[in-house]
Amino acid sequence: MKKVPYRFYLSEEDIPKKWYNLRADMKELPEPMLNPKTLKPATKEDLLPVFCEELVEQELNNEKRYYDIPKEIQDMYRIYRPSPLVRAYNLEKELETPAKIYYKFEGNNTSGSHKLNSAIAQVYYAKKQGVKSLTTETGAGQWGTALAEACSYFNVPLTVFMVKGSYNQKPFRKSVMQTFGANVIASPSKTTDVGRKILEKEPNTTGSLGCAISEAVEKAVTGDGCKYVLGSVLNQVLLHQSIIGLETKKAMDILGEYPDIIIGCAGGGSNLGGLIAPYMKDKLIGKTNPRIIAVEPKSCPTLTRGKYTYDFCDTGKMTPLAKMYTLGCEFIPSSNHAGGLRYHGMSPIISKLYYDGYMEATAVEQTEVFKAAILFAKKETILAAPESAHAIKVAIDEAIKCKETGERKTILFGLTGTGYFDLSAYSSYIEKTMTDYIPKDDELKKYFNELPKIL
Ligand SMILES: *Cc1c(COP(=O)(O)O)cnc(C)c1O
């Protein structure tokens, strides 16, 4: 048999031209989002002030299985897609495992992550609808960067509210966004009412994601022709990210491979939802039965310790309510947590699949994650984002189990991005100042008590 190459790229003609909507094959659908005022399922009219028309259609459509990817989006995808499917021969050798390890690498673009796949789509539809400008929040900076790239490509002005702590810690993230023409504002800022109020109370605050979201939403609602965009969690984002899984499946089919285990890191669930989409389809229709594992940080254990209930998507409690696994919308991981994946909630699609037993979830400590990332860097030469390294850690664990049992399993994981802006976290691991913080049940209970009481 022909040896599988280290790096496999689909040919341009083989790149999928449709996105796949996993909801069309789910036996039971995720619960609908609720309007927080009426507690009725959110309608098209509820969502139109926030999102563009075609994105609202994608958000609410549970039936349409495939969406044609517009040519303009394909044209930008072609600049950095297909992303490579890599056989981790060197890592396998190091681990002395009989397992075959594959990873889909999404870090080959300037944003350094898979987030560009959805940013391009969201900006395209906004432009098509004549939206005058866009705004968003960014914490670590990957989403802001991806959006800045897409906005400059389609010529749409962008304002990014960047959490002040991150703004000061990662000045070069800001520079990248500015290079693409984005207006980057440290949050909380004096440019919004909510920002001014917070600054009055706490002039020295380093900000939070929740506060940055509230500023961006205020700007969108009060600005003429300005819309707010979100980089994860939403059904539309998982739809766009299905390009990851569709490319992977096509490539593995050509190579004659099918994964026994599929692993992805889970923050809001978008890369995981995208990677697993076509394989979950097989599983839902009873064709195959791969194990599917979501990996999250022990310091932000949404699936493994959260509640499956209705909650707000943001700390400011301005968004619709989503039924999802949540730690409570006021939950913020401990400040020593450097590994990303800090979001309190989880995609309603992923939440439902997990609740119904179609997938597993596991939580890992950040020192273990960085240890795995460094081993991976040494053998595969990619300096992974800390988020992505959660998947590396569990892929290595599964490969080691295969060594013990002698099973030749095929393991596939999503390598979502690169970690060049996370080097202070790598330093703290190397200098042994990094610690693990796992919230106690009592601490989580405090946030659970604040959850909206909706049956
Ligand atoms: C944002 C991000 C994640 C987590 O987001 P998901 O929506 O869960 O995919 C993971 N890896 C990288 C590199 C990211 O930038």
Short mmCIF file of C-alpha atoms and ligand atoms in Angstrom, two decimals:
data_model
loop_
_atom_site.label_atom_id
_atom_site.label_comp_id
_atom_site.label_asym_id
_atom_site.label_seq_id
_atom_site.Cartn_x
_atom_site.Cartn_y
_atom_site.Cartn_z
CA MET A 1 0.00 0.00 0.00
CA LYS A 2 1.17 3.51 -0.78
CA LYS A 3 2.54 5.33 2.22
CA VAL A 4 0.40 8.20 3.48
CA PRO A 5 2.34 11.46 2.99
CA TYR A 6 3.33 13.61 5.97
CA ARG A 7 1.22 16.47 4.71
CA PHE A 8 -1.76 15.88 2.47
CA TYR A 9 -3.46 18.71 0.59
CA LEU A 10 -6.69 18.29 -1.35
CA SER A 11 -6.49 19.59 -4.89
CA GLU A 12 -8.27 22.88 -5.51
CA GLU A 13 -11.13 21.10 -7.34
CA ASP A 14 -11.66 18.80 -4.37
CA ILE A 15 -12.18 21.63 -1.86
CA PRO A 16 -15.82 21.37 -0.69
CA LYS A 17 -18.12 23.98 -2.24
CA LYS A 18 -20.92 23.57 0.29
CA TRP A 19 -21.16 23.87 4.06
CA TYR A 20 -22.94 21.10 5.94
CA ASN A 21 -25.64 21.84 8.53
CA LEU A 22 -25.42 19.10 11.16
CA ARG A 23 -28.83 20.03 12.60
CA ALA A 24 -30.48 18.54 9.50
CA ASP A 25 -29.41 15.06 10.64
CA MET A 26 -29.90 15.39 14.40
CA LYS A 27 -32.61 13.08 15.76
CA GLU A 28 -33.48 15.66 18.39
CA LEU A 29 -32.76 19.31 17.75
CA PRO A 30 -31.09 21.75 20.12
CA GLU A 31 -33.64 23.83 22.04
CA PRO A 32 -34.38 27.18 20.38
CA MET A 33 -32.87 30.43 21.64
CA LEU A 34 -35.31 32.46 23.71
CA ASN A 35 -36.08 36.15 23.63
CA PRO A 36 -35.06 37.18 27.18
CA LYS A 37 -38.06 39.51 27.58
CA THR A 38 -40.88 37.28 26.37
CA LEU A 39 -39.17 33.92 27.03
CA LYS A 40 -40.62 32.80 23.68
CA PRO A 41 -38.40 31.22 21.00
CA ALA A 42 -36.39 33.97 19.33
CA THR A 43 -37.88 34.82 15.95
CA LYS A 44 -36.30 36.16 12.80
CA GLU A 45 -37.57 39.62 13.82
CA ASP A 46 -35.83 39.32 17.22
CA LEU A 47 -32.50 38.56 15.59
CA LEU A 48 -32.56 40.96 12.64
CA PRO A 49 -31.48 44.05 14.62
CA VAL A 50 -28.33 42.18 15.64
CA PHE A 51 -27.37 39.94 12.69
CA CYS A 52 -27.55 40.16 8.89
CA GLU A 53 -30.50 38.57 7.13
CA GLU A 54 -28.77 35.60 5.55
CA LEU A 55 -26.98 34.80 8.80
CA VAL A 56 -30.30 34.87 10.67
CA GLU A 57 -31.66 32.41 8.11
CA GLN A 58 -28.66 30.13 8.70
CA GLU A 59 -29.02 30.52 12.45
CA LEU A 60 -32.64 29.40 12.49
CA ASN A 61 -32.71 26.81 9.70
CA ASN A 62 -32.67 23.31 11.15
CA GLU A 63 -33.64 21.52 7.93
CA LYS A 64 -31.47 22.67 5.06
CA ARG A 65 -28.63 20.14 4.91
CA TYR A 66 -26.17 21.85 2.55
CA TYR A 67 -25.49 25.52 1.82
CA ASP A 68 -23.64 26.58 -1.34
CA ILE A 69 -20.56 28.56 -0.35
CA PRO A 70 -20.79 31.84 -2.31
CA LYS A 71 -18.07 32.27 -4.90
CA GLU A 72 -16.69 35.42 -3.22
CA ILE A 73 -16.13 33.41 -0.02
CA GLN A 74 -14.56 30.54 -1.94
CA ASP A 75 -12.18 33.04 -3.57
CA MET A 76 -10.86 34.09 -0.18
CA TYR A 77 -10.85 30.53 1.20
CA ARG A 78 -8.57 29.59 -1.71
CA ILE A 79 -5.87 31.95 -0.44
CA TYR A 80 -5.25 29.70 2.58
CA ARG A 81 -7.28 26.56 1.95
CA PRO A 82 -7.21 23.61 1.76
CA SER A 83 -5.54 23.36 5.13
CA PRO A 84 -3.20 20.39 5.41
CA LEU A 85 -4.12 17.06 6.94
CA VAL A 86 -0.93 15.95 8.62
CA ARG A 87 0.11 12.45 9.62
CA ALA A 88 2.08 12.89 12.85
CA TYR A 89 4.68 10.23 12.01
CA ASN A 90 7.34 11.87 14.17
CA LEU A 91 5.09 12.13 17.19
CA GLU A 92 3.94 8.51 16.73
CA LYS A 93 7.56 7.41 16.70
CA GLU A 94 8.38 9.40 19.82
CA LEU A 95 5.40 7.86 21.65
CA GLU A 96 6.21 4.37 20.33
CA THR A 97 2.53 3.96 19.66
CA PRO A 98 0.93 1.63 17.12
CA ALA A 99 -1.80 4.27 16.70
CA LYS A 100 -1.99 6.40 13.58
CA ILE A 101 -2.28 10.07 14.51
CA TYR A 102 -3.67 12.65 12.10
CA TYR A 103 -4.27 16.34 12.66
CA LYS A 104 -6.01 19.00 10.60
CA PHE A 105 -3.95 22.18 10.88
CA GLU A 106 -5.91 25.45 10.72
CA GLY A 107 -3.08 27.80 11.73
CA ASN A 108 -1.79 28.52 8.20
CA ASN A 109 -3.17 32.01 7.85
CA THR A 110 -2.23 35.34 9.41
CA SER A 111 -5.00 35.18 12.02
CA GLY A 112 -3.34 31.94 13.14
CA SER A 113 -6.60 30.08 13.73
CA HIS A 114 -9.72 28.53 12.22
CA LYS A 115 -11.70 31.68 13.09
CA LEU A 116 -11.05 33.14 9.64
CA ASN A 117 -13.39 30.52 8.12
CA SER A 118 -16.41 32.15 9.74
CA ALA A 119 -15.10 35.74 9.76
CA ILE A 120 -14.99 35.72 5.94
CA ALA A 121 -18.54 34.43 5.70
CA GLN A 122 -19.95 36.87 8.23
CA VAL A 123 -18.26 39.90 6.64
CA TYR A 124 -19.31 38.81 3.15
CA TYR A 125 -23.00 38.66 4.10
CA ALA A 126 -22.75 41.97 5.97
CA LYS A 127 -21.20 43.65 2.94
CA LYS A 128 -23.82 42.14 0.64
CA GLN A 129 -26.56 43.59 2.82
CA GLY A 130 -24.98 47.04 2.77
CA VAL A 131 -23.97 47.11 6.43
CA LYS A 132 -21.74 50.18 6.89
CA SER A 133 -19.45 48.90 9.63
CA LEU A 134 -18.93 46.00 12.02
CA THR A 135 -17.93 45.72 15.63
CA THR A 136 -16.91 42.91 17.93
CA GLU A 137 -15.01 42.05 21.08
CA THR A 138 -11.82 40.10 21.35
CA GLY A 139 -10.08 38.57 24.34
CA ALA A 140 -6.98 36.67 23.32
CA GLY A 141 -7.14 38.41 19.94
CA GLN A 142 -7.60 35.62 17.39
CA TRP A 143 -11.19 36.50 16.56
CA GLY A 144 -10.40 40.22 16.26
CA THR A 145 -7.50 39.45 13.95
CA ALA A 146 -9.52 37.08 11.74
CA LEU A 147 -12.28 39.64 11.46
CA ALA A 148 -9.80 42.45 10.71
CA GLU A 149 -8.42 40.36 7.83
CA ALA A 150 -11.85 39.62 6.42
CA CYS A 151 -13.02 43.24 6.85
CA SER A 152 -10.01 44.63 5.03
CA TYR A 153 -10.51 42.10 2.19
CA PHE A 154 -14.17 43.11 1.74
CA ASN A 155 -13.55 46.76 2.62
CA VAL A 156 -15.81 47.04 5.67
CA PRO A 157 -14.72 49.32 8.57
CA LEU A 158 -14.25 47.45 11.85
CA THR A 159 -14.03 48.47 15.50
CA VAL A 160 -12.65 45.88 17.92
CA PHE A 161 -13.11 46.20 21.67
CA MET A 162 -10.14 44.36 23.09
CA VAL A 163 -10.06 43.39 26.76
CA LYS A 164 -7.68 45.92 28.33
CA GLY A 165 -5.53 43.35 30.12
CA SER A 166 -4.93 41.55 26.84
CA TYR A 167 -4.48 44.87 24.96
CA ASN A 168 -1.61 45.76 27.28
CA GLN A 169 -0.12 42.25 27.40
CA LYS A 170 -0.25 41.55 23.67
CA PRO A 171 0.60 44.83 21.91
CA PHE A 172 1.52 42.99 18.72
CA ARG A 173 -1.93 41.44 18.44
CA LYS A 174 -3.18 45.01 18.32
CA SER A 175 -0.58 45.86 15.67
CA VAL A 176 -1.74 43.01 13.43
CA MET A 177 -5.34 44.17 13.64
CA GLN A 178 -4.27 47.75 12.94
CA THR A 179 -2.23 46.57 9.95
CA PHE A 180 -5.49 45.35 8.45
CA GLY A 181 -7.06 48.74 9.21
CA ALA A 182 -9.15 47.88 12.27
CA ASN A 183 -9.84 50.46 14.95
CA VAL A 184 -8.76 48.73 18.18
CA ILE A 185 -10.04 50.14 21.48
CA ALA A 186 -9.00 48.94 24.92
CA SER A 187 -12.11 47.91 26.88
CA PRO A 188 -13.56 49.32 29.08
CA SER A 189 -13.31 52.57 27.13
CA LYS A 190 -14.73 56.07 27.28
CA THR A 191 -16.36 55.62 23.88
CA THR A 192 -19.52 53.93 25.25
CA ASP A 193 -21.95 54.54 28.12
CA VAL A 194 -21.36 51.12 29.59
CA GLY A 195 -17.58 51.60 29.38
CA ARG A 196 -17.74 55.02 31.06
CA LYS A 197 -19.90 53.63 33.86
CA ILE A 198 -17.50 50.78 34.54
CA LEU A 199 -14.49 53.13 34.47
CA GLU A 200 -16.16 55.46 36.96
CA LYS A 201 -16.60 52.57 39.39
CA GLU A 202 -13.25 50.87 38.72
CA PRO A 203 -10.80 53.20 36.96
CA ASN A 204 -7.98 50.63 37.08
CA THR A 205 -9.89 47.59 35.85
CA THR A 206 -8.21 45.37 33.24
CA GLY A 207 -11.62 44.61 31.73
CA SER A 208 -13.36 41.36 30.85
CA LEU A 209 -14.83 39.66 27.81
CA GLY A 210 -18.33 40.31 29.13
CA CYS A 211 -17.66 44.02 29.38
CA ALA A 212 -16.10 44.16 25.89
CA ILE A 213 -19.17 42.39 24.46
CA SER A 214 -21.45 44.92 26.14
CA GLU A 215 -19.47 47.83 24.64
CA ALA A 216 -19.53 46.28 21.16
CA VAL A 217 -23.26 45.56 21.37
CA GLU A 218 -23.91 49.14 22.51
CA LYS A 219 -21.95 50.45 19.56
CA ALA A 220 -23.88 48.19 17.15
CA VAL A 221 -27.28 49.14 18.51
CA THR A 222 -26.59 52.88 18.61
CA GLY A 223 -24.40 53.18 15.50
CA ASP A 224 -25.97 53.86 12.12
CA GLY A 225 -25.69 50.74 9.95
CA CYS A 226 -23.29 49.03 12.35
CA LYS A 227 -23.70 45.32 13.20
CA TYR A 228 -22.21 43.08 15.85
CA VAL A 229 -20.55 39.76 14.94
CA LEU A 230 -19.60 36.78 17.08
CA GLY A 231 -16.86 34.23 16.41
CA SER A 232 -18.11 31.05 18.08
CA VAL A 233 -21.07 29.35 19.81
CA LEU A 234 -23.73 30.27 17.22
CA ASN A 235 -25.25 27.73 14.81
CA GLN A 236 -24.13 29.84 11.83
CA VAL A 237 -20.51 29.72 13.01
CA LEU A 238 -20.59 25.92 13.29
CA LEU A 239 -22.07 25.81 9.79
CA HIS A 240 -19.16 27.84 8.36
CA GLN A 241 -16.62 25.79 10.30
CA SER A 242 -17.97 22.57 8.73
CA ILE A 243 -15.43 23.31 5.97
CA ILE A 244 -12.80 21.89 8.38
CA GLY A 245 -14.54 18.54 8.75
CA LEU A 246 -15.63 18.27 5.12
CA GLU A 247 -12.06 18.81 3.90
CA THR A 248 -10.77 16.33 6.47
CA LYS A 249 -13.30 13.67 5.52
CA LYS A 250 -12.59 14.07 1.83
CA ALA A 251 -8.83 13.84 2.41
CA MET A 252 -9.12 10.81 4.69
CA ASP A 253 -11.44 9.09 2.24
CA ILE A 254 -8.82 9.56 -0.49
CA LEU A 255 -6.18 8.14 1.86
CA GLY A 256 -8.43 5.20 2.73
CA GLU A 257 -8.61 6.18 6.40
CA TYR A 258 -11.47 6.57 8.88
CA PRO A 259 -10.90 7.84 12.43
CA ASP A 260 -11.73 5.65 15.43
CA ILE A 261 -11.32 8.62 17.74
CA ILE A 262 -11.91 12.30 16.92
CA ILE A 263 -10.65 14.92 19.37
CA GLY A 264 -11.16 18.68 19.47
CA CYS A 265 -10.65 21.47 21.98
CA ALA A 266 -13.84 23.19 23.06
CA GLY A 267 -14.18 26.87 23.97
CA GLY A 268 -17.48 27.86 22.41
CA GLY A 269 -17.50 24.67 20.34
CA SER A 270 -17.03 26.02 16.81
CA ASN A 271 -13.88 24.21 15.65
CA LEU A 272 -15.05 20.99 17.29
CA GLY A 273 -18.49 21.28 15.71
CA GLY A 274 -16.87 21.92 12.33
CA LEU A 275 -14.33 19.11 12.53
CA ILE A 276 -16.76 16.44 13.66
CA ALA A 277 -19.69 17.47 11.43
CA PRO A 278 -19.45 14.82 8.66
CA TYR A 279 -18.37 12.09 11.10
CA MET A 280 -21.16 12.94 13.51
CA LYS A 281 -23.49 12.64 10.53
CA ASP A 282 -22.29 9.05 9.98
CA LYS A 283 -22.78 8.38 13.67
CA LEU A 284 -26.27 9.90 13.76
CA ILE A 285 -27.45 7.85 10.79
CA GLY A 286 -25.94 4.71 12.30
CA LYS A 287 -23.31 4.18 9.62
CA THR A 288 -20.23 4.24 11.88
CA ASN A 289 -19.52 4.77 15.55
CA PRO A 290 -16.33 6.78 16.14
CA ARG A 291 -15.56 8.07 19.64
CA ILE A 292 -15.77 11.85 19.70
CA ILE A 293 -14.08 13.73 22.53
CA ALA A 294 -14.37 17.40 23.51
CA VAL A 295 -11.45 18.70 25.57
CA GLU A 296 -11.74 21.67 27.91
CA PRO A 297 -9.63 23.25 30.68
CA LYS A 298 -10.15 22.10 34.25
CA SER A 299 -10.29 25.77 35.22
CA CYS A 300 -13.27 26.37 32.88
CA PRO A 301 -15.05 22.98 32.89
CA THR A 302 -18.24 23.86 30.99
CA LEU A 303 -19.26 20.42 29.70
CA THR A 304 -17.81 18.29 32.47
CA ARG A 305 -19.13 20.29 35.44
CA GLY A 306 -21.60 22.83 34.02
CA LYS A 307 -25.39 22.70 33.99
CA TYR A 308 -27.46 22.02 30.85
CA THR A 309 -29.92 24.89 31.06
CA TYR A 310 -30.97 28.24 29.58
CA ASP A 311 -28.47 31.04 30.15
CA PHE A 312 -27.32 34.32 28.65
CA CYS A 313 -24.53 34.18 26.08
CA ASP A 314 -22.83 37.25 27.60
CA THR A 315 -21.97 38.60 31.02
CA GLY A 316 -23.94 41.81 30.40
CA LYS A 317 -27.16 39.75 29.94
CA MET A 318 -28.10 41.54 26.72
CA THR A 319 -28.20 38.55 24.34
CA PRO A 320 -30.95 35.95 23.78
CA LEU A 321 -30.99 32.94 26.11
CA ALA A 322 -29.49 29.71 24.82
CA LYS A 323 -29.99 26.20 26.19
CA MET A 324 -26.46 24.96 26.66
CA TYR A 325 -23.96 23.66 29.14
CA THR A 326 -22.96 26.68 31.21
CA LEU A 327 -21.00 27.64 34.28
CA GLY A 328 -23.21 30.73 34.67
CA CYS A 329 -22.74 33.85 32.58
CA GLU A 330 -20.86 35.64 35.35
CA PHE A 331 -18.24 32.90 35.62
CA ILE A 332 -14.69 34.08 34.84
CA PRO A 333 -11.82 31.59 35.03
CA SER A 334 -9.07 32.23 37.52
CA SER A 335 -6.60 34.90 36.40
CA ASN A 336 -3.71 32.42 36.35
CA HIS A 337 -5.44 30.48 33.59
CA ALA A 338 -3.38 31.01 30.42
CA GLY A 339 -4.75 28.27 28.20
CA GLY A 340 -7.69 30.04 26.54
CA LEU A 341 -11.11 28.35 26.13
CA ARG A 342 -12.43 30.70 28.80
CA TYR A 343 -16.04 30.97 27.68
CA HIS A 344 -18.73 30.16 30.29
CA GLY A 345 -21.10 28.47 27.83
CA MET A 346 -21.01 26.05 24.90
CA SER A 347 -22.57 25.83 21.44
CA PRO A 348 -26.19 24.60 21.79
CA ILE A 349 -25.51 22.00 19.06
CA ILE A 350 -22.49 20.56 20.87
CA SER A 351 -24.35 20.77 24.19
CA LYS A 352 -27.29 18.78 22.84
CA LEU A 353 -25.10 16.10 21.22
CA TYR A 354 -23.17 15.71 24.47
CA TYR A 355 -26.36 15.61 26.53
CA ASP A 356 -27.79 12.92 24.23
CA GLY A 357 -24.67 10.78 24.61
CA TYR A 358 -23.21 11.13 21.10
CA MET A 359 -19.90 12.43 22.42
CA GLU A 360 -17.63 12.47 25.44
CA ALA A 361 -15.96 15.36 27.23
CA THR A 362 -12.85 15.54 29.33
CA ALA A 363 -11.12 18.34 31.23
CA VAL A 364 -7.34 18.76 31.54
CA GLU A 365 -4.97 20.85 33.66
CA GLN A 366 -3.06 23.61 31.92
CA THR A 367 0.40 22.47 33.02
CA GLU A 368 -0.34 19.11 31.32
CA VAL A 369 -1.51 20.99 28.24
CA PHE A 370 1.72 23.00 27.92
CA LYS A 371 3.81 19.90 28.52
CA ALA A 372 2.04 18.20 25.61
CA ALA A 373 2.37 21.34 23.44
CA ILE A 374 6.13 21.42 23.95
CA LEU A 375 6.57 17.74 23.11
CA PHE A 376 4.44 18.31 20.02
CA ALA A 377 6.47 21.38 18.99
CA LYS A 378 9.70 19.42 19.28
CA LYS A 379 8.48 16.53 17.12
CA GLU A 380 6.08 18.21 14.68
CA THR A 381 7.71 21.72 14.69
CA ILE A 382 4.44 23.59 15.11
CA LEU A 383 4.15 25.93 18.09
CA ALA A 384 0.49 25.34 18.91
CA ALA A 385 -1.95 27.79 20.43
CA PRO A 386 -2.64 26.81 24.05
CA GLU A 387 -6.26 26.19 23.06
CA SER A 388 -5.23 23.70 20.39
CA ALA A 389 -2.83 22.03 22.79
CA HIS A 390 -5.80 20.74 24.81
CA ALA A 391 -6.56 18.44 21.88
CA ILE A 392 -2.89 17.49 21.53
CA LYS A 393 -2.79 16.45 25.18
CA VAL A 394 -5.74 14.06 24.84
CA ALA A 395 -4.55 12.72 21.46
CA ILE A 396 -1.23 11.84 23.09
CA ASP A 397 -3.05 10.17 26.02
CA GLU A 398 -5.13 8.08 23.62
CA ALA A 399 -2.04 7.13 21.60
CA ILE A 400 -0.31 6.00 24.79
CA LYS A 401 -3.34 3.87 25.68
CA CYS A 402 -2.98 2.18 22.28
CA LYS A 403 0.62 1.41 23.13
CA GLU A 404 -0.53 -0.34 26.29
CA THR A 405 -3.27 -2.34 24.56
CA GLY A 406 -1.43 -2.83 21.28
CA GLU A 407 -4.42 -1.51 19.31
CA ARG A 408 -3.73 0.24 16.00
CA LYS A 409 -6.37 2.93 16.28
CA THR A 410 -6.69 5.91 13.96
CA ILE A 411 -6.76 9.14 15.95
CA LEU A 412 -7.77 12.45 14.39
CA PHE A 413 -7.53 15.78 16.17
CA GLY A 414 -8.05 19.44 15.30
CA LEU A 415 -4.97 21.64 15.55
CA THR A 416 -6.78 24.95 15.54
CA GLY A 417 -3.93 27.42 15.53
CA THR A 418 -0.50 28.74 16.38
CA GLY A 419 0.63 30.28 19.66
CA TYR A 420 3.10 33.02 18.73
CA PHE A 421 1.19 35.57 20.78
CA ASP A 422 1.03 33.24 23.79
CA LEU A 423 4.72 33.08 24.50
CA SER A 424 4.38 34.61 27.95
CA ALA A 425 2.26 31.58 28.84
CA TYR A 426 4.89 29.26 27.39
CA SER A 427 7.53 31.14 29.43
CA SER A 428 5.60 30.75 32.62
CA TYR A 429 5.35 27.01 31.97
CA ILE A 430 9.07 26.75 31.19
CA GLU A 431 10.01 28.86 34.22
CA LYS A 432 7.70 26.72 36.37
CA THR A 433 5.64 29.68 37.60
CA MET A 434 2.49 28.29 35.96
CA THR A 435 -0.02 26.78 38.37
CA ASP A 436 -3.29 24.91 37.97
CA TYR A 437 -6.42 26.26 39.47
CA ILE A 438 -9.50 24.08 39.63
CA PRO A 439 -12.64 25.76 40.95
CA LYS A 440 -14.27 24.11 43.98
CA ASP A 441 -17.93 23.01 43.86
CA ASP A 442 -18.85 25.87 46.24
CA GLU A 443 -17.43 28.46 43.87
CA LEU A 444 -19.37 27.06 40.93
CA LYS A 445 -22.52 26.92 43.02
CA LYS A 446 -22.36 30.67 43.50
CA TYR A 447 -22.68 31.13 39.72
CA PHE A 448 -25.28 28.36 39.31
CA ASN A 449 -27.48 30.16 41.85
CA GLU A 450 -27.57 33.15 39.49
CA LEU A 451 -28.79 31.16 36.47
CA PRO A 452 -32.11 32.33 35.01
CA LYS A 453 -34.94 30.16 36.36
CA ILE A 454 -36.46 28.78 33.18
CA LEU A 455 -37.83 25.28 32.79
C1 LIG B 1 -11.00 30.66 19.55
C2 LIG B 1 -10.11 29.51 19.47
C3 LIG B 1 -10.49 28.24 19.98
C4 LIG B 1 -11.78 27.98 20.70
O1 LIG B 1 -12.95 28.33 20.04
P1 LIG B 1 -14.00 27.26 19.55
O2 LIG B 1 -15.16 28.07 19.13
O3 LIG B 1 -14.30 26.35 20.69
O4 LIG B 1 -13.39 26.54 18.42
C5 LIG B 1 -9.62 27.20 19.83
N1 LIG B 1 -8.42 27.35 19.25
C6 LIG B 1 -8.03 28.55 18.76
C7 LIG B 1 -6.68 28.65 18.14
C8 LIG B 1 -8.85 29.66 18.85
O5 LIG B 1 -8.45 30.84 18.37
#
